[in-house]
Every structure is written in structure tokens, then in C-alpha cells.
Amino acid sequence: MFLSAFLAATILPFSSEIVLSALYSSGLSWVLLLVVASLGNVLGSVVNYALGFKFGKEIATDKLKVSEAAFNRASYTFTKWGKWSLFLCWVPIIGDPITLVAGVLRSPFWFFILAVALSKTARYAALLYVLV
């Protein structure tokens, strides 16, 4: 679960929801799954932040093959809403680039962790609520 959640939070196209659903269906504790999935997903977002902080836009568009359009949408959202846009990090397509842009634009790390942890945990909690 940790690995799938971690990979899903990076720019790589990966989905952890299927793994979460399968593991819950196999009888694992929803509390354990929530903690492990949230931790993995937040740490994956920290990788995005660090890459953006260290390498800037080029890491996204040149090396990670994030489309210019996706990066620009994330940049626009982040510029328009500021650090509050980090609460959208759970949204498919723009969420992961937003965490990268947060690093590029040097968002305060303490706020980054707070917003990402709350958002990602809430998303997994909602999914588990539906499964329960």
C-alpha cells in the first residue's frame, strides 16, 4: 500500500485507489490502510516539492514529461490561489503538478506538509468511508 500510494503522488501515472480497495476487501484494517496510504502519498508529494525546489520547471517539462499545459494549469492555479491551492493536491491531473509547482515557487514547507497531509488523508478517508 505504501509503495502504490507513494508512486501515485509522484508525477508518474499510477493509481493507489485500486490497491487500497483490494487490500481493504482482503480484510486489512481501514485505520492501518488510512495511515499507510496517507503517509506514502504525502511522502511522494514531498518528492515532487523537492524536485521542483531543486530543479525548477525544467525537471517537470523536460525530464518528467509533464505536459506544458498541465504545468501551466498547475502554475496558474497556484499563482491565483497561492498556497491555498495545495488543498487541491488530491485532484487528478492537476494535483501532482501543484505539489511540484509549490517547490518551484518556494511555498513554505510547513504549510505544504500541513495542506498536503490534510488533503490526501481526507481523500483516502472518504474512499474508505465509501468502502466501509
mmCIF file of N, CA and C in Angstrom:
data_model
loop_
_atom_site.group_PDB
_atom_site.id
_atom_site.type_symbol
_atom_site.label_atom_id
_atom_site.label_comp_id
_atom_site.label_asym_id
_atom_site.label_seq_id
_atom_site.Cartn_x
_atom_site.Cartn_y
_atom_site.Cartn_z
ATOM 1 N N MET A 1 0.825 -1.188 0.000
ATOM 2 C CA MET A 1 0.000 0.000 0.000
ATOM 3 C C MET A 1 0.873 1.258 0.000
ATOM 4 N N PHE A 2 1.916 1.245 0.819
ATOM 5 C CA PHE A 2 2.792 2.411 0.907
ATOM 6 C C PHE A 2 3.396 2.746 -0.458
ATOM 7 N N LEU A 3 3.932 1.741 -1.127
ATOM 8 C CA LEU A 3 4.580 1.962 -2.411
ATOM 9 C C LEU A 3 3.590 2.472 -3.459
ATOM 10 N N SER A 4 2.407 1.903 -3.518
ATOM 11 C CA SER A 4 1.436 2.358 -4.510
ATOM 12 C C SER A 4 0.982 3.789 -4.221
ATOM 13 N N ALA A 5 0.805 4.137 -2.960
ATOM 14 C CA ALA A 5 0.410 5.500 -2.596
ATOM 15 C C ALA A 5 1.551 6.480 -2.883
ATOM 16 N N PHE A 6 2.766 6.061 -2.599
ATOM 17 C CA PHE A 6 3.936 6.900 -2.863
ATOM 18 C C PHE A 6 4.047 7.194 -4.357
ATOM 19 N N LEU A 7 3.975 6.158 -5.176
ATOM 20 C CA LEU A 7 4.090 6.329 -6.622
ATOM 21 C C LEU A 7 2.936 7.151 -7.196
ATOM 22 N N ALA A 8 1.753 6.960 -6.629
ATOM 23 C CA ALA A 8 0.588 7.709 -7.112
ATOM 24 C C ALA A 8 0.722 9.203 -6.862
ATOM 25 N N ALA A 9 1.484 9.586 -5.856
ATOM 26 C CA ALA A 9 1.648 11.008 -5.534
ATOM 27 C C ALA A 9 2.727 11.676 -6.367
ATOM 28 N N THR A 10 3.554 10.887 -7.005
ATOM 29 C CA THR A 10 4.584 11.480 -7.852
ATOM 30 C C THR A 10 3.967 11.805 -9.202
ATOM 31 N N ILE A 11 4.750 12.349 -10.067
ATOM 32 C CA ILE A 11 4.274 12.710 -11.403
ATOM 33 C C ILE A 11 3.992 11.463 -12.245
ATOM 34 N N LEU A 12 4.493 10.320 -11.825
ATOM 35 C CA LEU A 12 4.261 9.085 -12.573
ATOM 36 C C LEU A 12 2.773 8.749 -12.583
ATOM 37 N N PRO A 13 2.252 8.276 -13.697
ATOM 38 C CA PRO A 13 0.831 7.908 -13.743
ATOM 39 C C PRO A 13 0.595 6.580 -13.017
ATOM 40 N N PHE A 14 0.011 6.644 -11.850
ATOM 41 C CA PHE A 14 -0.226 5.455 -11.052
ATOM 42 C C PHE A 14 -1.442 5.713 -10.181
ATOM 43 N N SER A 15 -2.207 4.672 -9.909
ATOM 44 C CA SER A 15 -3.408 4.810 -9.089
ATOM 45 C C SER A 15 -3.306 3.908 -7.864
ATOM 46 N N SER A 16 -3.494 4.485 -6.705
ATOM 47 C CA SER A 16 -3.430 3.701 -5.473
ATOM 48 C C SER A 16 -4.812 3.274 -4.989
ATOM 49 N N GLU A 17 -5.852 3.834 -5.559
ATOM 50 C CA GLU A 17 -7.202 3.530 -5.097
ATOM 51 C C GLU A 17 -7.570 2.062 -5.284
ATOM 52 N N ILE A 18 -7.123 1.484 -6.386
ATOM 53 C CA ILE A 18 -7.412 0.071 -6.650
ATOM 54 C C ILE A 18 -6.713 -0.809 -5.615
ATOM 55 N N VAL A 19 -5.478 -0.489 -5.314
ATOM 56 C CA VAL A 19 -4.723 -1.250 -4.308
ATOM 57 C C VAL A 19 -5.386 -1.101 -2.947
ATOM 58 N N LEU A 20 -5.774 0.110 -2.599
ATOM 59 C CA LEU A 20 -6.448 0.355 -1.322
ATOM 60 C C LEU A 20 -7.733 -0.463 -1.233
ATOM 61 N N SER A 21 -8.530 -0.437 -2.277
ATOM 62 C CA SER A 21 -9.786 -1.187 -2.294
ATOM 63 C C SER A 21 -9.549 -2.691 -2.160
ATOM 64 N N ALA A 22 -8.558 -3.189 -2.873
ATOM 65 C CA ALA A 22 -8.263 -4.622 -2.828
ATOM 66 C C ALA A 22 -7.782 -5.038 -1.440
ATOM 67 N N LEU A 23 -6.911 -4.242 -0.857
ATOM 68 C CA LEU A 23 -6.397 -4.582 0.471
ATOM 69 C C LEU A 23 -7.482 -4.490 1.532
ATOM 70 N N TYR A 24 -8.366 -3.508 1.409
ATOM 71 C CA TYR A 24 -9.475 -3.425 2.371
ATOM 72 C C TYR A 24 -10.410 -4.619 2.206
ATOM 73 N N SER A 25 -10.673 -4.980 0.956
ATOM 74 C CA SER A 25 -11.549 -6.131 0.692
ATOM 75 C C SER A 25 -10.962 -7.436 1.200
ATOM 76 N N SER A 26 -9.628 -7.495 1.293
ATOM 77 C CA SER A 26 -8.988 -8.714 1.792
ATOM 78 C C SER A 26 -8.989 -8.794 3.315
ATOM 79 N N GLY A 27 -9.525 -7.756 3.975
ATOM 80 C CA GLY A 27 -9.681 -7.823 5.420
ATOM 81 C C GLY A 27 -8.719 -6.977 6.241
ATOM 82 N N LEU A 28 -7.878 -6.196 5.598
ATOM 83 C CA LEU A 28 -6.966 -5.345 6.366
ATOM 84 C C LEU A 28 -7.732 -4.203 7.037
ATOM 85 N N SER A 29 -7.209 -3.753 8.147
ATOM 86 C CA SER A 29 -7.821 -2.689 8.930
ATOM 87 C C SER A 29 -7.868 -1.378 8.139
ATOM 88 N N TRP A 30 -9.023 -0.730 8.160
ATOM 89 C CA TRP A 30 -9.148 0.541 7.453
ATOM 90 C C TRP A 30 -8.266 1.617 8.086
ATOM 91 N N VAL A 31 -8.060 1.536 9.396
ATOM 92 C CA VAL A 31 -7.207 2.513 10.075
ATOM 93 C C VAL A 31 -5.761 2.361 9.601
ATOM 94 N N LEU A 32 -5.285 1.126 9.562
ATOM 95 C CA LEU A 32 -3.923 0.868 9.096
ATOM 96 C C LEU A 32 -3.753 1.313 7.644
ATOM 97 N N LEU A 33 -4.723 1.003 6.814
ATOM 98 C CA LEU A 33 -4.656 1.402 5.412
ATOM 99 C C LEU A 33 -4.662 2.920 5.263
ATOM 100 N N LEU A 34 -5.471 3.598 6.064
ATOM 101 C CA LEU A 34 -5.530 5.055 6.009
ATOM 102 C C LEU A 34 -4.188 5.674 6.378
ATOM 103 N N VAL A 35 -3.573 5.178 7.435
ATOM 104 C CA VAL A 35 -2.290 5.717 7.884
ATOM 105 C C VAL A 35 -1.191 5.446 6.859
ATOM 106 N N VAL A 36 -1.097 4.215 6.392
ATOM 107 C CA VAL A 36 -0.028 3.836 5.461
ATOM 108 C C VAL A 36 -0.208 4.542 4.108
ATOM 109 N N ALA A 37 -1.430 4.569 3.601
ATOM 110 C CA ALA A 37 -1.685 5.225 2.319
ATOM 111 C C ALA A 37 -1.408 6.729 2.406
ATOM 112 N N SER A 38 -1.865 7.347 3.472
ATOM 113 C CA SER A 38 -1.650 8.791 3.640
ATOM 114 C C SER A 38 -0.168 9.110 3.759
ATOM 115 N N LEU A 39 0.543 8.346 4.544
ATOM 116 C CA LEU A 39 1.976 8.580 4.725
ATOM 117 C C LEU A 39 2.723 8.435 3.394
ATOM 118 N N GLY A 40 2.444 7.372 2.663
ATOM 119 C CA GLY A 40 3.087 7.158 1.372
ATOM 120 C C GLY A 40 2.767 8.267 0.387
ATOM 121 N N ASN A 41 1.505 8.691 0.352
ATOM 122 C CA ASN A 41 1.088 9.721 -0.584
ATOM 123 C C ASN A 41 1.704 11.073 -0.239
ATOM 124 N N VAL A 42 1.767 11.399 1.030
ATOM 125 C CA VAL A 42 2.385 12.666 1.445
ATOM 126 C C VAL A 42 3.880 12.660 1.121
ATOM 127 N N LEU A 43 4.547 11.564 1.400
ATOM 128 C CA LEU A 43 5.985 11.498 1.099
ATOM 129 C C LEU A 43 6.253 11.564 -0.402
ATOM 130 N N GLY A 44 5.382 10.994 -1.209
ATOM 131 C CA GLY A 44 5.513 11.124 -2.658
ATOM 132 C C GLY A 44 5.375 12.572 -3.096
ATOM 133 N N SER A 45 4.482 13.298 -2.460
ATOM 134 C CA SER A 45 4.322 14.725 -2.757
ATOM 135 C C SER A 45 5.542 15.523 -2.321
ATOM 136 N N VAL A 46 6.171 15.102 -1.232
ATOM 137 C CA VAL A 46 7.402 15.765 -0.783
ATOM 138 C C VAL A 46 8.500 15.604 -1.838
ATOM 139 N N VAL A 47 8.537 14.450 -2.490
ATOM 140 C CA VAL A 47 9.496 14.250 -3.582
ATOM 141 C C VAL A 47 9.233 15.268 -4.692
ATOM 142 N N ASN A 48 7.963 15.461 -5.062
ATOM 143 C CA ASN A 48 7.622 16.452 -6.087
ATOM 144 C C ASN A 48 8.088 17.843 -5.657
ATOM 145 N N TYR A 49 7.799 18.201 -4.431
ATOM 146 C CA TYR A 49 8.189 19.510 -3.905
ATOM 147 C C TYR A 49 9.703 19.684 -3.987
ATOM 148 N N ALA A 50 10.432 18.672 -3.542
ATOM 149 C CA ALA A 50 11.899 18.744 -3.543
ATOM 150 C C ALA A 50 12.452 18.865 -4.961
ATOM 151 N N LEU A 51 11.880 18.116 -5.890
ATOM 152 C CA LEU A 51 12.325 18.206 -7.286
ATOM 153 C C LEU A 51 12.070 19.602 -7.850
ATOM 154 N N GLY A 52 10.898 20.133 -7.577
ATOM 155 C CA GLY A 52 10.586 21.478 -8.036
ATOM 156 C C GLY A 52 11.481 22.521 -7.391
ATOM 157 N N PHE A 53 11.729 22.366 -6.116
ATOM 158 C CA PHE A 53 12.572 23.308 -5.373
ATOM 159 C C PHE A 53 13.997 23.309 -5.916
ATOM 160 N N LYS A 54 14.520 22.117 -6.176
ATOM 161 C CA LYS A 54 15.919 21.993 -6.601
ATOM 162 C C LYS A 54 16.133 22.275 -8.086
ATOM 163 N N PHE A 55 15.219 21.781 -8.921
ATOM 164 C CA PHE A 55 15.450 21.839 -10.368
ATOM 165 C C PHE A 55 14.529 22.782 -11.137
ATOM 166 N N GLY A 56 13.483 23.259 -10.528
ATOM 167 C CA GLY A 56 12.588 24.194 -11.207
ATOM 168 C C GLY A 56 11.702 23.542 -12.249
ATOM 169 N N LYS A 57 11.170 24.352 -13.129
ATOM 170 C CA LYS A 57 10.212 23.912 -14.142
ATOM 171 C C LYS A 57 10.803 22.870 -15.085
ATOM 172 N N GLU A 58 12.085 22.960 -15.362
ATOM 173 C CA GLU A 58 12.706 22.068 -16.338
ATOM 174 C C GLU A 58 12.582 20.590 -15.946
ATOM 175 N N ILE A 59 12.655 20.290 -14.658
ATOM 176 C CA ILE A 59 12.538 18.887 -14.226
ATOM 177 C C ILE A 59 11.164 18.338 -14.613
ATOM 178 N N ALA A 60 10.159 19.176 -14.522
ATOM 179 C CA ALA A 60 8.798 18.723 -14.842
ATOM 180 C C ALA A 60 8.607 18.528 -16.333
ATOM 181 N N THR A 61 8.938 19.551 -17.096
ATOM 182 C CA THR A 61 8.624 19.501 -18.527
ATOM 183 C C THR A 61 9.634 18.710 -19.344
ATOM 184 N N ASP A 62 10.909 18.781 -18.980
ATOM 185 C CA ASP A 62 11.934 18.096 -19.770
ATOM 186 C C ASP A 62 12.177 16.658 -19.329
ATOM 187 N N LYS A 63 12.343 16.451 -18.046
ATOM 188 C CA LYS A 63 12.725 15.122 -17.543
ATOM 189 C C LYS A 63 11.531 14.239 -17.190
ATOM 190 N N LEU A 64 10.527 14.813 -16.520
ATOM 191 C CA LEU A 64 9.384 14.014 -16.083
ATOM 192 C C LEU A 64 8.258 13.972 -17.104
ATOM 193 N N LYS A 65 8.424 14.710 -18.191
ATOM 194 C CA LYS A 65 7.478 14.718 -19.309
ATOM 195 C C LYS A 65 6.073 15.174 -18.910
ATOM 196 N N VAL A 66 6.006 16.084 -17.923
ATOM 197 C CA VAL A 66 4.732 16.723 -17.621
ATOM 198 C C VAL A 66 4.458 17.664 -18.787
ATOM 199 N N SER A 67 3.262 17.596 -19.312
ATOM 200 C CA SER A 67 2.967 18.456 -20.457
ATOM 201 C C SER A 67 3.039 19.921 -20.042
ATOM 202 N N GLU A 68 3.390 20.730 -20.992
ATOM 203 C CA GLU A 68 3.448 22.178 -20.744
ATOM 204 C C GLU A 68 2.086 22.677 -20.277
ATOM 205 N N ALA A 69 1.017 22.123 -20.857
ATOM 206 C CA ALA A 69 -0.341 22.539 -20.491
ATOM 207 C C ALA A 69 -0.649 22.187 -19.039
ATOM 208 N N ALA A 70 -0.295 20.973 -18.612
ATOM 209 C CA ALA A 70 -0.553 20.567 -17.218
ATOM 210 C C ALA A 70 0.259 21.426 -16.258
ATOM 211 N N PHE A 71 1.506 21.670 -16.597
ATOM 212 C CA PHE A 71 2.336 22.504 -15.735
ATOM 213 C C PHE A 71 1.784 23.926 -15.669
ATOM 214 N N ASN A 72 1.357 24.461 -16.803
ATOM 215 C CA ASN A 72 0.804 25.819 -16.823
ATOM 216 C C ASN A 72 -0.504 25.915 -16.046
ATOM 217 N N ARG A 73 -1.361 24.882 -16.142
ATOM 218 C CA ARG A 73 -2.608 24.871 -15.355
ATOM 219 C C ARG A 73 -2.288 24.883 -13.869
ATOM 220 N N ALA A 74 -1.332 24.036 -13.468
ATOM 221 C CA ALA A 74 -0.949 23.976 -12.057
ATOM 222 C C ALA A 74 -0.330 25.300 -11.612
ATOM 223 N N SER A 75 0.499 25.889 -12.452
ATOM 224 C CA SER A 75 1.116 27.182 -12.124
ATOM 225 C C SER A 75 0.061 28.271 -11.996
ATOM 226 N N TYR A 76 -0.892 28.279 -12.932
ATOM 227 C CA TYR A 76 -1.969 29.265 -12.879
ATOM 228 C C TYR A 76 -2.778 29.116 -11.591
ATOM 229 N N THR A 77 -3.151 27.870 -11.276
ATOM 230 C CA THR A 77 -3.923 27.620 -10.065
ATOM 231 C C THR A 77 -3.145 28.064 -8.838
ATOM 232 N N PHE A 78 -1.862 27.716 -8.798
ATOM 233 C CA PHE A 78 -1.046 28.067 -7.642
ATOM 234 C C PHE A 78 -0.861 29.576 -7.541
ATOM 235 N N THR A 79 -0.658 30.229 -8.665
ATOM 236 C CA THR A 79 -0.478 31.683 -8.655
ATOM 237 C C THR A 79 -1.776 32.392 -8.258
ATOM 238 N N LYS A 80 -2.894 31.900 -8.770
ATOM 239 C CA LYS A 80 -4.189 32.531 -8.476
ATOM 240 C C LYS A 80 -4.584 32.356 -7.015
ATOM 241 N N TRP A 81 -4.459 31.148 -6.501
ATOM 242 C CA TRP A 81 -4.924 30.846 -5.153
ATOM 243 C C TRP A 81 -3.801 30.810 -4.123
ATOM 244 N N GLY A 82 -2.565 30.906 -4.582
ATOM 245 C CA GLY A 82 -1.434 30.888 -3.657
ATOM 246 C C GLY A 82 -1.296 29.538 -2.974
ATOM 247 N N LYS A 83 -0.776 29.568 -1.785
ATOM 248 C CA LYS A 83 -0.527 28.321 -1.060
ATOM 249 C C LYS A 83 -1.807 27.539 -0.782
ATOM 250 N N TRP A 84 -2.957 28.217 -0.832
ATOM 251 C CA TRP A 84 -4.230 27.533 -0.568
ATOM 252 C C TRP A 84 -4.562 26.521 -1.656
ATOM 253 N N SER A 85 -3.968 26.680 -2.819
ATOM 254 C CA SER A 85 -4.212 25.720 -3.898
ATOM 255 C C SER A 85 -3.672 24.333 -3.544
ATOM 256 N N LEU A 86 -2.794 24.265 -2.557
ATOM 257 C CA LEU A 86 -2.280 22.955 -2.136
ATOM 258 C C LEU A 86 -3.382 22.045 -1.599
ATOM 259 N N PHE A 87 -4.495 22.631 -1.184
ATOM 260 C CA PHE A 87 -5.617 21.809 -0.737
ATOM 261 C C PHE A 87 -6.301 21.096 -1.903
ATOM 262 N N LEU A 88 -5.861 21.400 -3.136
ATOM 263 C CA LEU A 88 -6.352 20.692 -4.328
ATOM 264 C C LEU A 88 -5.386 19.604 -4.783
ATOM 265 N N CYS A 89 -4.391 19.299 -3.974
ATOM 266 C CA CYS A 89 -3.373 18.332 -4.388
ATOM 267 C C CYS A 89 -3.933 16.924 -4.586
ATOM 268 N N TRP A 90 -5.118 16.655 -4.111
ATOM 269 C CA TRP A 90 -5.730 15.336 -4.272
ATOM 270 C C TRP A 90 -6.456 15.198 -5.612
ATOM 271 N N VAL A 91 -6.658 16.319 -6.309
ATOM 272 C CA VAL A 91 -7.420 16.316 -7.560
ATOM 273 C C VAL A 91 -6.600 15.673 -8.680
ATOM 274 N N PRO A 92 -7.186 14.727 -9.403
ATOM 275 C CA PRO A 92 -6.463 14.115 -10.525
ATOM 276 C C PRO A 92 -6.028 15.160 -11.555
ATOM 277 N N ILE A 93 -4.967 14.899 -12.228
ATOM 278 C CA ILE A 93 -4.369 15.672 -13.312
ATOM 279 C C ILE A 93 -3.621 16.924 -12.815
ATOM 280 N N ILE A 94 -4.263 17.785 -12.010
ATOM 281 C CA ILE A 94 -3.554 18.996 -11.569
ATOM 282 C C ILE A 94 -2.904 18.851 -10.201
ATOM 283 N N GLY A 95 -3.324 17.871 -9.409
ATOM 284 C CA GLY A 95 -2.841 17.753 -8.037
ATOM 285 C C GLY A 95 -1.344 17.535 -7.908
ATOM 286 N N ASP A 96 -0.815 16.586 -8.641
ATOM 287 C CA ASP A 96 0.622 16.304 -8.545
ATOM 288 C C ASP A 96 1.466 17.452 -9.092
ATOM 289 N N PRO A 97 1.106 18.024 -10.239
ATOM 290 C CA PRO A 97 1.871 19.194 -10.683
ATOM 291 C C PRO A 97 1.809 20.372 -9.704
ATOM 292 N N ILE A 98 0.705 20.529 -8.976
ATOM 293 C CA ILE A 98 0.627 21.612 -7.995
ATOM 294 C C ILE A 98 1.696 21.423 -6.918
ATOM 295 N N THR A 99 1.928 20.184 -6.495
ATOM 296 C CA THR A 99 2.950 19.966 -5.468
ATOM 297 C C THR A 99 4.347 20.257 -6.010
ATOM 298 N N LEU A 100 4.539 20.010 -7.285
ATOM 299 C CA LEU A 100 5.815 20.342 -7.934
ATOM 300 C C LEU A 100 5.977 21.859 -8.047
ATOM 301 N N VAL A 101 4.926 22.525 -8.469
ATOM 302 C CA VAL A 101 4.950 23.981 -8.591
ATOM 303 C C VAL A 101 5.179 24.630 -7.226
ATOM 304 N N ALA A 102 4.630 24.044 -6.177
ATOM 305 C CA ALA A 102 4.857 24.579 -4.830
ATOM 306 C C ALA A 102 6.345 24.626 -4.504
ATOM 307 N N GLY A 103 7.076 23.621 -4.940
ATOM 308 C CA GLY A 103 8.522 23.628 -4.747
ATOM 309 C C GLY A 103 9.204 24.654 -5.620
ATOM 310 N N VAL A 104 8.782 24.741 -6.881
ATOM 311 C CA VAL A 104 9.365 25.715 -7.811
ATOM 312 C C VAL A 104 9.180 27.129 -7.256
ATOM 313 N N LEU A 105 7.999 27.417 -6.746
ATOM 314 C CA LEU A 105 7.681 28.760 -6.254
ATOM 315 C C LEU A 105 8.028 28.957 -4.779
ATOM 316 N N ARG A 106 8.681 27.983 -4.190
ATOM 317 C CA ARG A 106 9.192 28.085 -2.817
ATOM 318 C C ARG A 106 8.092 28.332 -1.771
ATOM 319 N N SER A 107 7.013 27.569 -1.893
ATOM 320 C CA SER A 107 5.958 27.648 -0.891
ATOM 321 C C SER A 107 6.546 27.255 0.467
ATOM 322 N N PRO A 108 6.090 27.864 1.552
ATOM 323 C CA PRO A 108 6.609 27.473 2.875
ATOM 324 C C PRO A 108 6.391 25.975 3.120
ATOM 325 N N PHE A 109 7.463 25.288 3.478
ATOM 326 C CA PHE A 109 7.387 23.830 3.603
ATOM 327 C C PHE A 109 6.422 23.388 4.694
ATOM 328 N N TRP A 110 6.378 24.108 5.808
ATOM 329 C CA TRP A 110 5.472 23.723 6.896
ATOM 330 C C TRP A 110 4.016 23.749 6.428
ATOM 331 N N PHE A 111 3.657 24.759 5.633
ATOM 332 C CA PHE A 111 2.293 24.843 5.126
ATOM 333 C C PHE A 111 2.047 23.764 4.077
ATOM 334 N N PHE A 112 3.051 23.510 3.254
ATOM 335 C CA PHE A 112 2.960 22.448 2.253
ATOM 336 C C PHE A 112 2.603 21.120 2.927
ATOM 337 N N ILE A 113 3.352 20.755 3.956
ATOM 338 C CA ILE A 113 3.103 19.485 4.660
ATOM 339 C C ILE A 113 1.708 19.463 5.269
ATOM 340 N N LEU A 114 1.328 20.544 5.912
ATOM 341 C CA LEU A 114 0.010 20.614 6.548
ATOM 342 C C LEU A 114 -1.110 20.438 5.524
ATOM 343 N N ALA A 115 -1.075 21.219 4.451
ATOM 344 C CA ALA A 115 -2.138 21.169 3.442
ATOM 345 C C ALA A 115 -2.187 19.830 2.727
ATOM 346 N N VAL A 116 -1.024 19.321 2.357
ATOM 347 C CA VAL A 116 -0.970 18.047 1.635
ATOM 348 C C VAL A 116 -1.427 16.897 2.534
ATOM 349 N N ALA A 117 -0.963 16.879 3.773
ATOM 350 C CA ALA A 117 -1.352 15.798 4.687
ATOM 351 C C ALA A 117 -2.856 15.807 4.938
ATOM 352 N N LEU A 118 -3.425 16.974 5.175
ATOM 353 C CA LEU A 118 -4.876 17.052 5.404
ATOM 354 C C LEU A 118 -5.657 16.630 4.165
ATOM 355 N N SER A 119 -5.253 17.125 3.011
ATOM 356 C CA SER A 119 -5.982 16.836 1.775
ATOM 357 C C SER A 119 -5.901 15.369 1.369
ATOM 358 N N LYS A 120 -4.702 14.841 1.401
ATOM 359 C CA LYS A 120 -4.516 13.451 0.972
ATOM 360 C C LYS A 120 -5.171 12.477 1.951
ATOM 361 N N THR A 121 -5.068 12.767 3.242
ATOM 362 C CA THR A 121 -5.705 11.898 4.239
ATOM 363 C C THR A 121 -7.221 11.959 4.106
ATOM 364 N N ALA A 122 -7.762 13.146 3.876
ATOM 365 C CA ALA A 122 -9.211 13.280 3.699
ATOM 366 C C ALA A 122 -9.698 12.494 2.484
ATOM 367 N N ARG A 123 -8.920 12.522 1.400
ATOM 368 C CA ARG A 123 -9.313 11.769 0.207
ATOM 369 C C ARG A 123 -9.349 10.267 0.487
ATOM 370 N N TYR A 124 -8.313 9.746 1.146
ATOM 371 C CA TYR A 124 -8.305 8.320 1.476
ATOM 372 C C TYR A 124 -9.400 7.977 2.483
ATOM 373 N N ALA A 125 -9.646 8.874 3.425
ATOM 374 C CA ALA A 125 -10.711 8.633 4.410
ATOM 375 C C ALA A 125 -12.074 8.562 3.709
ATOM 376 N N ALA A 126 -12.292 9.442 2.749
ATOM 377 C CA ALA A 126 -13.558 9.423 2.001
ATOM 378 C C ALA A 126 -13.714 8.131 1.208
ATOM 379 N N LEU A 127 -12.638 7.708 0.574
ATOM 380 C CA LEU A 127 -12.690 6.458 -0.186
ATOM 381 C C LEU A 127 -12.958 5.267 0.735
ATOM 382 N N LEU A 128 -12.286 5.228 1.862
ATOM 383 C CA LEU A 128 -12.514 4.130 2.808
ATOM 384 C C LEU A 128 -13.920 4.194 3.398
ATOM 385 N N TYR A 129 -14.446 5.379 3.610
ATOM 386 C CA TYR A 129 -15.802 5.521 4.105
ATOM 387 C C TYR A 129 -16.791 4.889 3.131
ATOM 388 N N VAL A 130 -16.562 5.123 1.842
ATOM 389 C CA VAL A 130 -17.430 4.542 0.817
ATOM 390 C C VAL A 130 -17.306 3.012 0.841
ATOM 391 N N LEU A 131 -16.100 2.508 1.027
ATOM 392 C CA LEU A 131 -15.884 1.069 1.042
ATOM 393 C C LEU A 131 -16.486 0.410 2.280
ATOM 394 N N VAL A 132 -16.433 1.101 3.402
ATOM 395 C CA VAL A 132 -16.966 0.559 4.664
ATOM 396 C C VAL A 132 -18.471 0.534 4.574
#
